[in-house]
mmCIF file of C-alpha atoms and ligand atoms in Angstrom:
data_model
loop_
_atom_site.group_PDB
_atom_site.id
_atom_site.type_symbol
_atom_site.label_atom_id
_atom_site.label_comp_id
_atom_site.label_asym_id
_atom_site.label_seq_id
_atom_site.Cartn_x
_atom_site.Cartn_y
_atom_site.Cartn_z
ATOM 1 C CA MET A 1 111.959 72.099 124.699
ATOM 2 C CA GLU A 2 111.628 73.308 121.124
ATOM 3 C CA CYS A 3 108.178 74.174 119.834
ATOM 4 C CA VAL A 4 106.192 71.690 117.780
ATOM 5 C CA PHE A 5 105.886 73.970 114.746
ATOM 6 C CA CYS A 6 109.650 74.617 114.651
ATOM 7 C CA LYS A 7 110.065 70.839 114.604
ATOM 8 C CA ILE A 8 107.615 70.583 111.695
ATOM 9 C CA ILE A 9 109.597 73.164 109.726
ATOM 10 C CA LYS A 10 112.803 71.209 110.345
ATOM 11 C CA GLY A 11 111.101 67.975 109.254
ATOM 12 C CA GLU A 12 111.530 66.407 112.681
ATOM 13 C CA ILE A 13 107.751 65.959 112.901
ATOM 14 C CA PRO A 14 105.862 64.976 109.720
ATOM 15 C CA SER A 15 103.274 67.293 108.198
ATOM 16 C CA TYR A 16 101.035 67.490 105.154
ATOM 17 C CA LYS A 17 102.785 70.399 103.476
ATOM 18 C CA VAL A 18 100.498 72.690 101.486
ATOM 19 C CA TYR A 19 103.052 75.363 100.571
ATOM 20 C CA GLU A 20 106.560 76.539 101.344
ATOM 21 C CA ASP A 21 108.749 79.467 100.394
ATOM 22 C CA GLU A 22 111.769 81.124 101.963
ATOM 23 C CA SER A 23 109.907 82.659 104.929
ATOM 24 C CA VAL A 24 106.561 80.832 105.101
ATOM 25 C CA TYR A 25 105.407 77.246 105.657
ATOM 26 C CA ALA A 26 101.805 75.992 105.410
ATOM 27 C CA PHE A 27 100.415 72.588 106.331
ATOM 28 C CA LEU A 28 97.170 70.824 107.121
ATOM 29 C CA ASP A 29 95.955 71.091 110.699
ATOM 30 C CA ILE A 30 96.101 67.596 112.178
ATOM 31 C CA ASN A 31 92.649 68.021 113.775
ATOM 32 C CA PRO A 32 90.685 69.894 111.132
ATOM 33 C CA VAL A 33 87.537 71.861 111.903
ATOM 34 C CA ASN A 34 86.646 71.048 108.288
ATOM 35 C CA PHE A 35 88.762 69.134 105.753
ATOM 36 C CA GLY A 36 91.389 71.439 104.264
ATOM 37 C CA HIS A 37 91.879 73.410 107.513
ATOM 38 C CA THR A 38 95.358 74.845 106.953
ATOM 39 C CA LEU A 39 97.898 76.543 109.210
ATOM 40 C CA VAL A 40 100.180 79.232 107.779
ATOM 41 C CA ILE A 41 103.276 79.926 109.861
ATOM 42 C CA PRO A 42 106.532 81.879 109.678
ATOM 43 C CA LYS A 43 109.631 79.700 109.379
ATOM 44 C CA LYS A 44 111.294 81.845 111.999
ATOM 45 C CA HIS A 45 109.842 81.427 115.479
ATOM 46 C CA TYR A 46 107.712 84.352 116.659
ATOM 47 C CA GLU A 47 105.216 83.751 119.414
ATOM 48 C CA ASN A 48 102.545 86.308 118.652
ATOM 49 C CA MET A 49 101.365 89.420 116.829
ATOM 50 C CA GLU A 50 103.355 91.643 119.169
ATOM 51 C CA GLU A 51 106.627 89.887 118.324
ATOM 52 C CA ILE A 52 106.278 89.181 114.641
ATOM 53 C CA ASP A 53 108.283 91.172 112.105
ATOM 54 C CA LYS A 54 106.017 93.326 109.892
ATOM 55 C CA LYS A 55 107.605 92.180 106.647
ATOM 56 C CA ILE A 56 107.123 88.519 107.607
ATOM 57 C CA LEU A 57 103.512 89.277 108.536
ATOM 58 C CA CYS A 58 102.983 90.653 105.022
ATOM 59 C CA ASP A 59 104.578 87.520 103.545
ATOM 60 C CA LEU A 60 102.220 85.381 105.613
ATOM 61 C CA ILE A 61 99.022 87.198 104.692
ATOM 62 C CA LYS A 62 99.895 86.981 100.980
ATOM 63 C CA VAL A 63 100.215 83.220 101.379
ATOM 64 C CA VAL A 64 96.915 83.113 103.288
ATOM 65 C CA LYS A 65 95.288 84.822 100.300
ATOM 66 C CA LYS A 66 96.893 82.394 97.845
ATOM 67 C CA ILE A 67 95.929 79.280 99.795
ATOM 68 C CA GLY A 68 92.450 80.639 100.556
ATOM 69 C CA GLY A 69 91.835 80.927 96.810
ATOM 70 C CA ALA A 70 93.190 77.430 96.214
ATOM 71 C CA ILE A 71 90.968 76.025 98.966
ATOM 72 C CA LYS A 72 87.887 77.674 97.462
ATOM 73 C CA LYS A 73 88.614 76.338 93.987
ATOM 74 C CA GLY A 74 90.102 72.984 94.908
ATOM 75 C CA LEU A 75 87.636 72.023 97.597
ATOM 76 C CA LYS A 76 84.692 73.800 95.965
ATOM 77 C CA VAL A 77 83.765 75.744 99.102
ATOM 78 C CA GLU A 78 82.241 79.198 98.948
ATOM 79 C CA GLY A 79 84.128 80.728 101.858
ATOM 80 C CA TYR A 80 86.558 80.302 104.694
ATOM 81 C CA ASN A 81 87.436 81.833 108.045
ATOM 82 C CA ILE A 82 90.882 83.254 108.720
ATOM 83 C CA ASN A 83 91.624 82.955 112.395
ATOM 84 C CA LEU A 84 94.477 84.024 114.612
ATOM 85 C CA ASN A 85 94.453 82.973 118.250
ATOM 86 C CA ASN A 86 96.768 85.557 119.771
ATOM 87 C CA GLY A 87 97.617 84.632 123.350
ATOM 88 C CA SER A 88 96.472 81.734 125.510
ATOM 89 C CA VAL A 89 93.425 83.685 126.695
ATOM 90 C CA ALA A 90 92.387 83.840 123.029
ATOM 91 C CA GLY A 91 92.796 80.084 122.626
ATOM 92 C CA GLN A 92 96.400 79.965 121.403
ATOM 93 C CA VAL A 93 97.822 76.585 122.356
ATOM 94 C CA VAL A 94 100.946 76.430 120.187
ATOM 95 C CA PRO A 95 103.162 79.429 120.984
ATOM 96 C CA HIS A 96 104.375 79.848 117.394
ATOM 97 C CA PHE A 97 102.456 82.477 115.394
ATOM 98 C CA HIS A 98 99.972 80.906 112.968
ATOM 99 C CA PHE A 99 96.964 81.802 110.878
ATOM 100 C CA HIS A 100 94.207 79.209 110.592
ATOM 101 C CA ILE A 101 92.388 79.012 107.257
ATOM 102 C CA ILE A 102 89.151 77.128 107.873
ATOM 103 C CA PRO A 103 87.050 76.156 104.844
ATOM 104 C CA ARG A 104 83.345 76.724 105.501
ATOM 105 C CA LEU A 105 80.485 74.595 104.316
ATOM 106 C CA GLU A 106 76.771 75.338 104.371
ATOM 107 C CA ASN A 107 75.343 74.164 107.701
ATOM 108 C CA ASP A 108 78.673 72.906 109.031
ATOM 109 C CA GLY A 109 77.505 73.831 112.501
ATOM 110 C CA LEU A 110 80.551 75.950 113.379
ATOM 111 C CA LYS A 111 79.432 78.715 115.730
ATOM 112 C CA LEU A 112 81.873 81.563 116.102
ATOM 113 C CA TRP A 113 80.919 83.728 119.062
ATOM 114 C CA ASP A 114 78.140 85.460 120.917
ATOM 115 C CA GLN A 115 78.038 89.237 120.659
ATOM 116 C CA GLY A 116 76.962 91.798 123.213
ATOM 117 C CA GLU A 117 76.188 95.513 123.118
ATOM 118 C CA TYR A 118 77.497 98.794 124.562
ATOM 119 C CA LYS A 119 75.491 100.721 127.105
ATOM 120 C CA ASN A 120 75.679 104.494 127.642
ATOM 121 C CA GLY A 121 79.242 105.814 127.517
ATOM 122 C CA GLU A 122 80.912 102.411 127.340
ATOM 123 C CA ALA A 123 81.903 102.600 123.674
ATOM 124 C CA GLU A 124 83.492 106.053 124.151
ATOM 125 C CA ASN A 125 85.389 104.835 127.213
ATOM 126 C CA VAL A 126 86.778 101.812 125.391
ATOM 127 C CA LEU A 127 87.567 103.890 122.328
ATOM 128 C CA ASN A 128 89.646 106.343 124.360
ATOM 129 C CA LYS A 129 91.659 103.573 125.998
ATOM 130 C CA ILE A 130 92.526 102.002 122.656
ATOM 131 C CA LYS A 131 93.210 105.199 120.738
ATOM 132 C CA LYS A 132 95.658 106.605 123.244
ATOM 133 C CA GLU A 133 97.901 103.566 122.643
ATOM 134 C CA LEU A 134 97.921 103.860 118.820
HETATM 135 P P1 LIG B 1 95.994 77.229 118.356
HETATM 136 O O1 LIG B 1 94.937 76.786 119.314
HETATM 137 O O2 LIG B 1 95.585 78.454 117.581
HETATM 138 O O3 LIG B 1 97.361 77.363 119.002
HETATM 139 O O4 LIG B 1 96.061 76.088 117.277
HETATM 140 C C1 LIG B 1 97.037 75.112 117.228
HETATM 141 C C2 LIG B 1 96.620 74.152 116.141
HETATM 142 O O5 LIG B 1 97.731 73.333 115.830
HETATM 143 C C3 LIG B 1 95.479 73.213 116.540
HETATM 144 O O6 LIG B 1 94.366 73.437 115.659
HETATM 145 C C4 LIG B 1 96.078 71.820 116.398
HETATM 146 O O7 LIG B 1 95.177 70.888 115.863
HETATM 147 C C5 LIG B 1 97.250 72.077 115.462
HETATM 148 N N1 LIG B 1 98.360 71.152 115.599
HETATM 149 C C6 LIG B 1 99.018 70.831 116.751
HETATM 150 N N2 LIG B 1 100.005 69.957 116.499
HETATM 151 C C7 LIG B 1 99.979 69.730 115.156
HETATM 152 C C8 LIG B 1 100.748 68.920 114.272
HETATM 153 N N3 LIG B 1 101.757 68.157 114.709
HETATM 154 N N4 LIG B 1 100.438 68.931 112.953
HETATM 155 C C9 LIG B 1 99.424 69.698 112.505
HETATM 156 N N5 LIG B 1 98.659 70.489 113.280
HETATM 157 C C10 LIG B 1 98.935 70.501 114.592
HETATM 158 ZN ZN1 LIG B 2 108.399 77.601 116.903
#
């Protein structure tokens, strides 16, 4: 079965379109964290950061910047979160690459995540594992 975001791009499922160009489509998230919550997606189907073409990724992030500015001005918010849930373990539900732009309001109650700390040697160990794959 074809993915829901591909259907949105084809117009088979309705959406509140924010922006469109030849490679990018942006629309309001149907269940907004805050009003104006926008999804920015490639028109071509890529599942995740590993798959996506680098040029398309650049196209997307430029649109994120453009819409982020428009959200700040238009909705008179002072900031926004840009979120990418990459993989189901990271909360990705729709397997079509997408950035979330989430307008933030003072005291909107959105809590992002708890943070921990490294103990002796743990940071170096992690660092080595990541850097050898770069
Ligand atoms: P994620 O958890 O990162 O995969 O986010 C998927 C997002 O897509 C969720 O925030 C949903 O609310 C949103 N979503 C799912 N279906 C639709 C739809 N038909 N129109 C707009 N947003 C949708
Ligand atoms: Zn798709």
